Short mmCIF file of C-alpha atoms and ligand atoms in Angstrom, two decimals:
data_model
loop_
_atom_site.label_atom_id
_atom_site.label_comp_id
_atom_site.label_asym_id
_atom_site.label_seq_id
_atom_site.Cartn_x
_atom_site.Cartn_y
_atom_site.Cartn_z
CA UNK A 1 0.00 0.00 0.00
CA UNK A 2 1.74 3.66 -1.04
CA UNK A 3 -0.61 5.23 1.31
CA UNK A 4 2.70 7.71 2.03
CA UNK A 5 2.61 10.98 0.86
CA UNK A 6 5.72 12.64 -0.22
CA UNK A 7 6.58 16.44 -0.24
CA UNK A 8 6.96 17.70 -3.80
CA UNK A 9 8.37 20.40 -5.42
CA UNK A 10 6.27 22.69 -7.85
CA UNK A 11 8.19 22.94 -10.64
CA UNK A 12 6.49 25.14 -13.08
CA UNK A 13 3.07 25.79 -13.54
CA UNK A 14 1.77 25.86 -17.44
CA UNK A 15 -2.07 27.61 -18.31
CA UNK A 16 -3.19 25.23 -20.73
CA UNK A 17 -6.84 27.26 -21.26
CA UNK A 18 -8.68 30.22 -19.26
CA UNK A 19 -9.92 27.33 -16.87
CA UNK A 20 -6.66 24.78 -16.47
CA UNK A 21 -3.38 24.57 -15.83
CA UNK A 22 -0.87 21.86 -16.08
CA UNK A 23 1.46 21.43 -12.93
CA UNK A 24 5.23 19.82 -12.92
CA UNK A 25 7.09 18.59 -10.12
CA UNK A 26 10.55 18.23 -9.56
CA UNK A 27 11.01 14.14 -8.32
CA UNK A 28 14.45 14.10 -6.38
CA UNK A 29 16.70 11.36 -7.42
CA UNK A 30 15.80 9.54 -4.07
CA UNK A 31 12.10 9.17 -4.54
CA UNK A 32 12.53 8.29 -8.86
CA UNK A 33 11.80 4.96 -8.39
CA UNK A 34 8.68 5.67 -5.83
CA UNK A 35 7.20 7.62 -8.63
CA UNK A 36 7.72 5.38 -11.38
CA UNK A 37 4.86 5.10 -12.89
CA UNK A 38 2.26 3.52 -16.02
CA UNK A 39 0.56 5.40 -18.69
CA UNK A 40 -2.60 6.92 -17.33
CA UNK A 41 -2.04 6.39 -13.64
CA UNK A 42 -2.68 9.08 -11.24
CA UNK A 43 -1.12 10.72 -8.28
CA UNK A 44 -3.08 12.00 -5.04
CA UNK A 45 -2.74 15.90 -4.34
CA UNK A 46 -2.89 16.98 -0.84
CA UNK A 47 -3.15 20.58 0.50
CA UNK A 48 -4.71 22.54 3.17
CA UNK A 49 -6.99 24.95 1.80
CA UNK A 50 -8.31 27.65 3.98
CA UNK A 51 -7.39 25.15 7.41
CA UNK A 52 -9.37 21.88 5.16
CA UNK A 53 -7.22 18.80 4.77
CA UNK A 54 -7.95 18.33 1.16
CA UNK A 55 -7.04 14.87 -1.38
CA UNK A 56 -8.43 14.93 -4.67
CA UNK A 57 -6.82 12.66 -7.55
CA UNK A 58 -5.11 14.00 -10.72
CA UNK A 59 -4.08 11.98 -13.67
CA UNK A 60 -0.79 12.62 -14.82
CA UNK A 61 -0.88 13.83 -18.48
CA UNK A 62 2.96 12.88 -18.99
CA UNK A 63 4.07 9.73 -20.03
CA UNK A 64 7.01 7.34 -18.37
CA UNK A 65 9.28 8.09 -21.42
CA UNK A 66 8.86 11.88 -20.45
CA UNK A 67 11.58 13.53 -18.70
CA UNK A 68 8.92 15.76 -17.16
CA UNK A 69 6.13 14.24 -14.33
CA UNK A 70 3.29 17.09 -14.19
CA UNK A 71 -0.62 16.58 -14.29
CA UNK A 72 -3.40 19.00 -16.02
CA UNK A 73 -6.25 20.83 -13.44
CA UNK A 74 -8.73 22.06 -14.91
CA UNK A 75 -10.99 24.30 -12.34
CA UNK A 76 -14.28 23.39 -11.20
CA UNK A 77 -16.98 25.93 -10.29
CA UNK A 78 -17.25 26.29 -6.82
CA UNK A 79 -15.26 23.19 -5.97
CA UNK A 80 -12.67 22.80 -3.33
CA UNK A 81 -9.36 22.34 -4.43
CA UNK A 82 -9.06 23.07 -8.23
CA UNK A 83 -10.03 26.69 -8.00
CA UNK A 84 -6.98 26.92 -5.61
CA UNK A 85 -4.61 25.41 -7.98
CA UNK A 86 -5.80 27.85 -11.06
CA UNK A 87 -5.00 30.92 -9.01
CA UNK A 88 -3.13 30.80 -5.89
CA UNK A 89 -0.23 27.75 -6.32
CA UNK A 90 2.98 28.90 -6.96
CA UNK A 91 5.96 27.77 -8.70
CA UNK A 92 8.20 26.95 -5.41
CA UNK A 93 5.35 25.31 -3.44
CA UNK A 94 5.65 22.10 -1.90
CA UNK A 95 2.47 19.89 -2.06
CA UNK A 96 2.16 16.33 -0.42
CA UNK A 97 1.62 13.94 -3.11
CA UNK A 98 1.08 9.68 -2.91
CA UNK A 99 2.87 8.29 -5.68
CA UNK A 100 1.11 6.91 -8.84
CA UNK A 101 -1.44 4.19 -8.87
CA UNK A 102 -4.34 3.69 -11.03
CA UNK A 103 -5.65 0.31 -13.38
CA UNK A 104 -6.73 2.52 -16.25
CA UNK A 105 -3.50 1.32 -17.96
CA UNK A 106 -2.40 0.43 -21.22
CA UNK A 107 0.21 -2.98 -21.73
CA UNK A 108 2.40 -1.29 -24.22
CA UNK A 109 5.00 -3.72 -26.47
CA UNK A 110 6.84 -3.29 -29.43
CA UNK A 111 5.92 -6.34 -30.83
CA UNK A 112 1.95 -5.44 -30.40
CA UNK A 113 0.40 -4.37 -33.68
CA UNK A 114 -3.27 -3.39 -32.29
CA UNK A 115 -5.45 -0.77 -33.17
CA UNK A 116 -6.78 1.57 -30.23
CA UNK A 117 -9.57 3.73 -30.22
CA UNK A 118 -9.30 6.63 -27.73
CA UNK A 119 -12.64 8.64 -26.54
CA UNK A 120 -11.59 11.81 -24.52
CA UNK A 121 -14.18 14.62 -22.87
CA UNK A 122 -12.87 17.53 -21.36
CA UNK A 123 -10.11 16.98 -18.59
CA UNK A 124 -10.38 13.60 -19.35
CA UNK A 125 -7.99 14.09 -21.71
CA UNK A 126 -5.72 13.84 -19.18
CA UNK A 127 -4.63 9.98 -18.89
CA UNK A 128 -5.34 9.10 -22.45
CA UNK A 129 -2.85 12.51 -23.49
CA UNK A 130 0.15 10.06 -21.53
CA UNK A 131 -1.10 6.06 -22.52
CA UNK A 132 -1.36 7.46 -26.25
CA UNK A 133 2.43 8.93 -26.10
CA UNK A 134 3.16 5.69 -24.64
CA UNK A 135 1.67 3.79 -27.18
CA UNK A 136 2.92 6.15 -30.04
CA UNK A 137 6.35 5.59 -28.19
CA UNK A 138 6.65 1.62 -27.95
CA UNK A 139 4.87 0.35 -30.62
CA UNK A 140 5.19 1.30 -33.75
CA UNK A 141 3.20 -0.83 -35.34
CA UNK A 142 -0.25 0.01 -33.70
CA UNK A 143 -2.49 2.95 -34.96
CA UNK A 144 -4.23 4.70 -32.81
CA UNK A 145 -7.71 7.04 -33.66
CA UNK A 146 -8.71 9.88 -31.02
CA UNK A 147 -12.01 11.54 -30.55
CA UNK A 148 -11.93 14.24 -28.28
CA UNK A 149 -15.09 16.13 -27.12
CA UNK A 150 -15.28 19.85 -25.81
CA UNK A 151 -17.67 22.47 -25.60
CA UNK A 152 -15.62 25.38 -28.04
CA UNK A 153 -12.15 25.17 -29.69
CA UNK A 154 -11.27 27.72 -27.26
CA UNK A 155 -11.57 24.38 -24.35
CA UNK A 156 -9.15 21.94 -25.82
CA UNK A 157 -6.85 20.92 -23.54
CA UNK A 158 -3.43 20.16 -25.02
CA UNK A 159 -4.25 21.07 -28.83
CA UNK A 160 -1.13 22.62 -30.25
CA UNK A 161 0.51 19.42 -28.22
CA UNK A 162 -1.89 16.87 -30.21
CA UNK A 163 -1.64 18.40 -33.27
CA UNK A 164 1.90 18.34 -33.16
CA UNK A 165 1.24 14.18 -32.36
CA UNK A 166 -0.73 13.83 -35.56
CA UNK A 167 2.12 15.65 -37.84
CA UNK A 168 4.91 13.41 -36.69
CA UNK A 169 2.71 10.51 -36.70
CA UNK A 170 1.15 8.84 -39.51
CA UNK A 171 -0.22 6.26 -37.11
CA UNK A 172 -1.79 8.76 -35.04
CA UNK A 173 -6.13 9.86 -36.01
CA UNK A 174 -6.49 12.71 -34.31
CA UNK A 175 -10.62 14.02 -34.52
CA UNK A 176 -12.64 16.52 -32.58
CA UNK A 177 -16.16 16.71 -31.55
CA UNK A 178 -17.80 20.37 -30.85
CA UNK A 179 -20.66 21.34 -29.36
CA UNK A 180 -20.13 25.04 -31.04
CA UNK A 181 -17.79 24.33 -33.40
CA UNK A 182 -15.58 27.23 -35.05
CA UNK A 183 -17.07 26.98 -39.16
CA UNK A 184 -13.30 27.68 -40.56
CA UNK A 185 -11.89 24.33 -38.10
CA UNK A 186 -13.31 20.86 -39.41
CA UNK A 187 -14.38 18.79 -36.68
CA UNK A 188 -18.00 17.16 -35.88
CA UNK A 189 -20.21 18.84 -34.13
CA UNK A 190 -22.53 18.22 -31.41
CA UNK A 191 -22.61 15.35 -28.55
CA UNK A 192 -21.76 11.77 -28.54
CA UNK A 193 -24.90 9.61 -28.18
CA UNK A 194 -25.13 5.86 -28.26
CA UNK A 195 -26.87 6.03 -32.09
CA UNK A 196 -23.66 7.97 -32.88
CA UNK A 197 -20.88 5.91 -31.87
CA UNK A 198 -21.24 3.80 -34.95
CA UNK A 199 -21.60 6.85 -37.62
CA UNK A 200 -18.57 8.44 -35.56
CA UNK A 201 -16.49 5.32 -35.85
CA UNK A 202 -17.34 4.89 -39.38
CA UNK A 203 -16.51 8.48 -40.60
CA UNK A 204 -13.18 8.15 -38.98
CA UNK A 205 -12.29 5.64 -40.38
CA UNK A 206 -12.40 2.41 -38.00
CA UNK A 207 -12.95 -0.56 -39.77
CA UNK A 208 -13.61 -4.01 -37.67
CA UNK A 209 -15.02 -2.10 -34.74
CA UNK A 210 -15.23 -5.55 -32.85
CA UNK A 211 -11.39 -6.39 -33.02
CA UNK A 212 -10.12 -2.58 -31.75
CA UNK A 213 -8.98 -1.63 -28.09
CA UNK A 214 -11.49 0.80 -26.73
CA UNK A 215 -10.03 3.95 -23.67
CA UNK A 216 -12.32 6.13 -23.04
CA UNK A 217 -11.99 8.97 -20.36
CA UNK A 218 -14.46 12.24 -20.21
CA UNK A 219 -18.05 13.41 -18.43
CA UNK A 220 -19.85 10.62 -17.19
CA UNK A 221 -22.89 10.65 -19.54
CA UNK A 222 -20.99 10.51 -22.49
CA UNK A 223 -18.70 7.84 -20.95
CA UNK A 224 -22.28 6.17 -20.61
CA UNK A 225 -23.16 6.68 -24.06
CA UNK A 226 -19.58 5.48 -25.81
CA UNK A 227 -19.89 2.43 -23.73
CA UNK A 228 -23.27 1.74 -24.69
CA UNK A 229 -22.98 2.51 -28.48
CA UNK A 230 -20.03 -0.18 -28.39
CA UNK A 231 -21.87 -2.41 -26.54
CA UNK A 232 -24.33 -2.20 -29.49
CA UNK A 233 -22.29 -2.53 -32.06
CA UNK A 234 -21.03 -5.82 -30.62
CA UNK A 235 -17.88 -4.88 -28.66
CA UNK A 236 -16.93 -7.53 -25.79
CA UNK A 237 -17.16 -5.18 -22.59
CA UNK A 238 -13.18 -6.31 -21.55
CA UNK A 239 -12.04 -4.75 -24.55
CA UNK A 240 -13.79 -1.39 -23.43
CA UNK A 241 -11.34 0.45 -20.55
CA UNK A 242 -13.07 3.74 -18.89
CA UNK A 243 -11.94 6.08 -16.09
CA UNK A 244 -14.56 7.91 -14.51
CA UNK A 245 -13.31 11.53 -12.11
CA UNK A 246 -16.69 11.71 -10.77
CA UNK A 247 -19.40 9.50 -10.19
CA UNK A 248 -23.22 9.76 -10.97
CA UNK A 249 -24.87 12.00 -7.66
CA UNK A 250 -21.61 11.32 -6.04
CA UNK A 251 -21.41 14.82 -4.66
CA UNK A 252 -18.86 15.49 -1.49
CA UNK A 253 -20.85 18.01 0.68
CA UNK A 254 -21.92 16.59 3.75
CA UNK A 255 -21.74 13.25 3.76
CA UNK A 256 -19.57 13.07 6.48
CA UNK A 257 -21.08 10.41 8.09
CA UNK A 258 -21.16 12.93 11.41
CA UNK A 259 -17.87 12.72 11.93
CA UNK A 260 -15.28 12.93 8.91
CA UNK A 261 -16.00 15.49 7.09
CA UNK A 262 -15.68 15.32 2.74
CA UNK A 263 -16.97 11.68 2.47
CA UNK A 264 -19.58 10.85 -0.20
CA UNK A 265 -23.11 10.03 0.99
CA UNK A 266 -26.23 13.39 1.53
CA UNK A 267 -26.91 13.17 5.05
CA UNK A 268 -30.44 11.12 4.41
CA UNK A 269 -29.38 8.23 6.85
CA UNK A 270 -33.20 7.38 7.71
CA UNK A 271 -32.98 4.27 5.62
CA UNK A 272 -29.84 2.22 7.70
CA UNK A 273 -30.17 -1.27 8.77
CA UNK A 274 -28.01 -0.61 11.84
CA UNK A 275 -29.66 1.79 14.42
CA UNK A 276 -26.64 1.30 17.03
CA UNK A 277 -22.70 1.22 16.16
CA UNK A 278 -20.97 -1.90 15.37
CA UNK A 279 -17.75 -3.38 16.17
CA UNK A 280 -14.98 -2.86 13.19
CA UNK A 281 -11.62 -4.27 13.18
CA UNK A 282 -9.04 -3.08 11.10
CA UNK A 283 -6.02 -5.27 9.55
CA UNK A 284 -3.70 -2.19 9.00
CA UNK A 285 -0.34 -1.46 8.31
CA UNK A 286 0.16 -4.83 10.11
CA UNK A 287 -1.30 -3.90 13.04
CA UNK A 288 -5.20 -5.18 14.49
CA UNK A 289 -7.60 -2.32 15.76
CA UNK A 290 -11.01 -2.77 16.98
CA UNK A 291 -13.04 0.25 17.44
CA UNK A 292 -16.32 1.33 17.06
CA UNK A 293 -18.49 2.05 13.60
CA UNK A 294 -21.83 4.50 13.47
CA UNK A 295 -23.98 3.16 11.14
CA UNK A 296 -23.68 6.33 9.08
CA UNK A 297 -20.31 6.27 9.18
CA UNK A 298 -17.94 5.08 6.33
CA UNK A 299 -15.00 2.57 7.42
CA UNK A 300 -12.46 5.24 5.88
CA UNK A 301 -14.36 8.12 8.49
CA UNK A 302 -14.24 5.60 10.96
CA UNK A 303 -10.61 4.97 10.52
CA UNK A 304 -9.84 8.51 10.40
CA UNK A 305 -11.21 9.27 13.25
CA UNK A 306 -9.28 6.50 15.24
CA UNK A 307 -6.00 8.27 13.75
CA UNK A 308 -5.35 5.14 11.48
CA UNK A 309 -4.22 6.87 8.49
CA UNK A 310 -6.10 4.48 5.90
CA UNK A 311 -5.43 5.00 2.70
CA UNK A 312 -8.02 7.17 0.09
CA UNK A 313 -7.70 9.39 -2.47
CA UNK A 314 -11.12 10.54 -4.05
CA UNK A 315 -13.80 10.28 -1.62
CA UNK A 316 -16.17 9.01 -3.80
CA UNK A 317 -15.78 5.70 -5.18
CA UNK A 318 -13.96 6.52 -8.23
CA UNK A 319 -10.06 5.64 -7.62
CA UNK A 320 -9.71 2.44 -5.81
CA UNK A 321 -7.06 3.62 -3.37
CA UNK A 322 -9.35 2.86 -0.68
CA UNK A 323 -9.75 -1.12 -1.64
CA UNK A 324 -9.81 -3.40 1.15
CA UNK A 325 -10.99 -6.75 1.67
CA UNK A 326 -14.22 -7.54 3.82
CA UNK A 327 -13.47 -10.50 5.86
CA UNK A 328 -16.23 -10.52 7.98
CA UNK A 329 -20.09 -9.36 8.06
CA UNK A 330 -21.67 -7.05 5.59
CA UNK A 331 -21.06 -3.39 4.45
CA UNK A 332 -23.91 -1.32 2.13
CA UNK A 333 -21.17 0.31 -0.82
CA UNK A 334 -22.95 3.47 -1.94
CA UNK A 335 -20.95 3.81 -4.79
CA UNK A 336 -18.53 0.99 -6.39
CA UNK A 337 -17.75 1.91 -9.66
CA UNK A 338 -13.64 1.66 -9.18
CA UNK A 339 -14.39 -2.17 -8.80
CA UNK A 340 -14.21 -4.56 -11.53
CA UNK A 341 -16.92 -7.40 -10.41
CA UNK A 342 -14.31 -10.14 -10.05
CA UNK A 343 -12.96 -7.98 -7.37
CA UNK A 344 -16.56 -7.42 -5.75
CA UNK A 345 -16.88 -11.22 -6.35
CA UNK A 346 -13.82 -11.80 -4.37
CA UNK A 347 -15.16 -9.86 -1.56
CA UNK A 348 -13.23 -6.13 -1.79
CA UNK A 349 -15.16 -3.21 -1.45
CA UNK A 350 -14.13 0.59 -1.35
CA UNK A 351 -13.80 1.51 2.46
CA UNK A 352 -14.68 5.13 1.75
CA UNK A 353 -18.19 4.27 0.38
CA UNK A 354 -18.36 2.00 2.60
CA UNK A 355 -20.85 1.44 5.66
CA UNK A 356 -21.69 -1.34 8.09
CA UNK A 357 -25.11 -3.58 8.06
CA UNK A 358 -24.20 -5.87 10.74
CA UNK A 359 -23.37 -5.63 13.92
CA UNK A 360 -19.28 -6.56 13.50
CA UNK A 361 -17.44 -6.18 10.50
CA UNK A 362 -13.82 -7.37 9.92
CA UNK A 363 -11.60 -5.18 7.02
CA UNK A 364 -8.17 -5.78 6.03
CA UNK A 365 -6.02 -3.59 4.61
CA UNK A 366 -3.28 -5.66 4.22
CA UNK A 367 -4.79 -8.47 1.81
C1 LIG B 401 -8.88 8.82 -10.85
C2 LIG B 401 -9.17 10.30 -11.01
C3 LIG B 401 -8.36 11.05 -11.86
C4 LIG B 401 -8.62 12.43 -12.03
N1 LIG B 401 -7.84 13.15 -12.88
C5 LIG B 401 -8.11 14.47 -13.09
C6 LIG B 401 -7.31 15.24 -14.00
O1 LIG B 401 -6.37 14.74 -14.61
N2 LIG B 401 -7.60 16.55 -14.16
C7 LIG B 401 -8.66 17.14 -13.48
O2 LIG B 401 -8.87 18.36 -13.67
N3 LIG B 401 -9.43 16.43 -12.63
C8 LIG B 401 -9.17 15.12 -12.41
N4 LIG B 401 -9.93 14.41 -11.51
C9 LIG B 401 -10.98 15.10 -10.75
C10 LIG B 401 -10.35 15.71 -9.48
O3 LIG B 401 -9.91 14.70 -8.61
C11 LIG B 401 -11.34 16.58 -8.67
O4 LIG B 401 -12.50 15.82 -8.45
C12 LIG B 401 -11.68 17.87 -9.37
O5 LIG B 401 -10.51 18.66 -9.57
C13 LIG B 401 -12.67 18.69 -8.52
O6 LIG B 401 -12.12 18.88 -7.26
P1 LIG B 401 -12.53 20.16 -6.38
O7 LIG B 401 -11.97 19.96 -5.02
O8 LIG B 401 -12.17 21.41 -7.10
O9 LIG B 401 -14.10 20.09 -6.39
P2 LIG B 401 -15.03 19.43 -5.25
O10 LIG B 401 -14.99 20.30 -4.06
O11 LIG B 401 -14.63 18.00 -5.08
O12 LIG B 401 -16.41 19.38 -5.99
C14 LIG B 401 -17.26 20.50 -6.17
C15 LIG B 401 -18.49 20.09 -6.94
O13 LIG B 401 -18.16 19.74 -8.30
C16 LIG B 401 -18.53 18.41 -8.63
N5 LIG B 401 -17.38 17.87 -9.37
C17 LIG B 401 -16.27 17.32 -8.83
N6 LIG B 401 -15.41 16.96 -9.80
C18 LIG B 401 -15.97 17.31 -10.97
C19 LIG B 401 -15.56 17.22 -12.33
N7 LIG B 401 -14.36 16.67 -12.68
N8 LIG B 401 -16.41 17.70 -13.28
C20 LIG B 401 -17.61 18.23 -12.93
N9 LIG B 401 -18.04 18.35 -11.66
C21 LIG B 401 -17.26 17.88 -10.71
C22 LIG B 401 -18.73 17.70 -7.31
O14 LIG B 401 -19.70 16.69 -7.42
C23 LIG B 401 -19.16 18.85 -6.39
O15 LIG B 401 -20.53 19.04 -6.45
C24 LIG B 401 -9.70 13.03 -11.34
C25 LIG B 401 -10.50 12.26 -10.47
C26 LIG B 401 -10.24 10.91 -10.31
C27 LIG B 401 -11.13 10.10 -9.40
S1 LIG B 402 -10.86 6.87 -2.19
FE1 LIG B 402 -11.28 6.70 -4.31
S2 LIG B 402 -12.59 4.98 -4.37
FE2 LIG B 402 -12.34 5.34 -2.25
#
């Protein structure tokens, strides 16, 4: 578990549009091989904003082959931590960051001759930008076709840097998708729907839509949509990889299970099975703890508050750094979209969505 965070250096700080920046970090020679990392991981920011303990996740945008590490934040309205970064981080900061994990991965080898399909939405962009350098990188016999869906050219994240891509690449499909397209910049216009996907694939190009590798990365309704449209098309669902940043209603603000603070869940707690608090242990960090579990309380807010340090990243069932295996009794998951369902199947769950329905639960860390 690389639960530990590690003080970084800001490096430089890049605007990529009115609305997101791209932040580097310097990676002393001691900590290179903690960061090491695969195309389309992410990192975990940490920073205390206005006396808040804050941890959101950030893909990194760079690829291992880079010599630079740096991820992309683009701001969202009235959110916590990605207004800060857009206007008051400085070059010279120092920001706690837990090194690179993630399973929204590509298996790049130079003897693979595949062709990928790449759906991007916004700051989505983000991990596919680094597996599709990757790819572009190691194997030179794949091709690879982009889509890449924003509101206005003025939005595109990274477009001088993909156009560049698609000059020195032959391999390399680069398309956009506008909702107000500029008339003198060809691109298709509108939104991705599931009765599109197929007239999408087609004008680009893609032949044999069944045999192709599918990433897609973006707003969750059109992530819904591409998956769907594939689905219909007849693409097996393992050859379809997504990574959601948010989930569907899976809002922050107080769901705190009383106690924590920033945890996902509204507040509405009349429908619980439990009425009194349970008994949890924890298997952590190899030690046993046994404390006590409000029914309204996650396991990660529980752990918290004991001082236990678990690991989490997101908050809201989206990353997976919270996994831990359920050994014993029952927990209600209000969200668990980071798990695949072999991994529900094998009994994991995501401690920070979390909550107990019987009277003792058992969770272990250290699986
Ligand atoms: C695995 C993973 C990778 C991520 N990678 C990136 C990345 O590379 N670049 C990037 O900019 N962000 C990325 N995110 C999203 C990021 O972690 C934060 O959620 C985002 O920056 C908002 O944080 P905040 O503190 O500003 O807003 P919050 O205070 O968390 O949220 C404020 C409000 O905005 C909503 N909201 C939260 N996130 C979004 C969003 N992305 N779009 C629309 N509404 C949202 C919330 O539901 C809430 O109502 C990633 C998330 C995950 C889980
Ligand atoms: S912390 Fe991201 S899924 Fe739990």
């Amino acid at each position: 578990m690389s639960n530990q965070f590690h003080e970084l250096k800001v490096k430089k700080l890049i605007r990529q549009t009115s609305d997101a920046v791209s932040v580097y970090f310097d990676i002393p020679a001691n900590l290179n091989s903690t960061f090491d990392y695969k195309a389309g991981q992410f990192i975990t920011l940490r920073l205390d904003v206005n006396g808040e303990d804050i941890r959101r996740a950030y893909s990194l945008f760079t690829s291992p082959s880079d010599s630079e590490f740096a991820v992309m934040v683009k701001e969202v309205s009235g959110g916590k931590l990605s207004p800060f970064i857009n206007s008051k981080l400085q070059t010279g900061d120092f920001i706690k960051v837990m090194p690179p994990t993630g399973k929204f991965t590509c298996d790049t080898n130079p003897e693979n001759s595949k062709n990928y399909v790449f759906f991007a939405g916004g700051s989505g962009i983000t991990p596919i930008f680094s597996i599709i350098k990757s790819i572009l990188t190691i194997e030179k016999n794949s091709t690879i076709t982009l889509l890449y869906a924003n509101r206005e050219n003025e939005s595109i994240i990274f477009a001088d840097e993909l156009n560049i891509l698609e000059k020195d690449f032959e391999s390399f499909n680069l398309f956009h998708i506008l909702e107000n397209p500029e008339k003198s910049k060809p691109s298709f216009k509108g939104l991705i729907s599931s009765a599109r996907v197929g007239g999408l694939l087609s004008e680009m190009g893609v032949a044999s839509i069944e045999n192709r590798e599918y990433y897609t990365c973006g707003p969750g309704p059109m992530m819904s949509a591409i998956k769907q449209g594939l689905i219909d098309l007849g693409v097996g669902s393992n050859k379809i990889h997504s990574e959601s940043f948010t989930v569907e209603g899976g809002g922050r603000d107080g769901g705190d299970g009383k106690r924590g603070g920033d945890f996902v869940g509204g507040g509405d707690f009349s429908n619980l099975k439990l009425k009194e608090p349970a008994k949890l242990t924890l298997q952590i960090y190899g030690e046993e703890h046994n404390i006590e579990i409000d029914p309204e309380e996650t396991v990660t807010t529980a752990a918290l508050r004991a001082r236990l340090d678990p690991p989490f990243s997101c908050q809201i069932g989206a990353c997976s750094t919270c996994i831990a295996k359920l050994e014993e009794g029952e927990v209600e998951m209000e969200c668990s979209d980071a798990l695949t369902q072999d991994e529900i199947d094998e009994g994991y769950v995501l401690t920070c969505t979390s909550r107990p329905t019987t009277e003792k639960i058992v969770i272990n860390f250290d699986y």
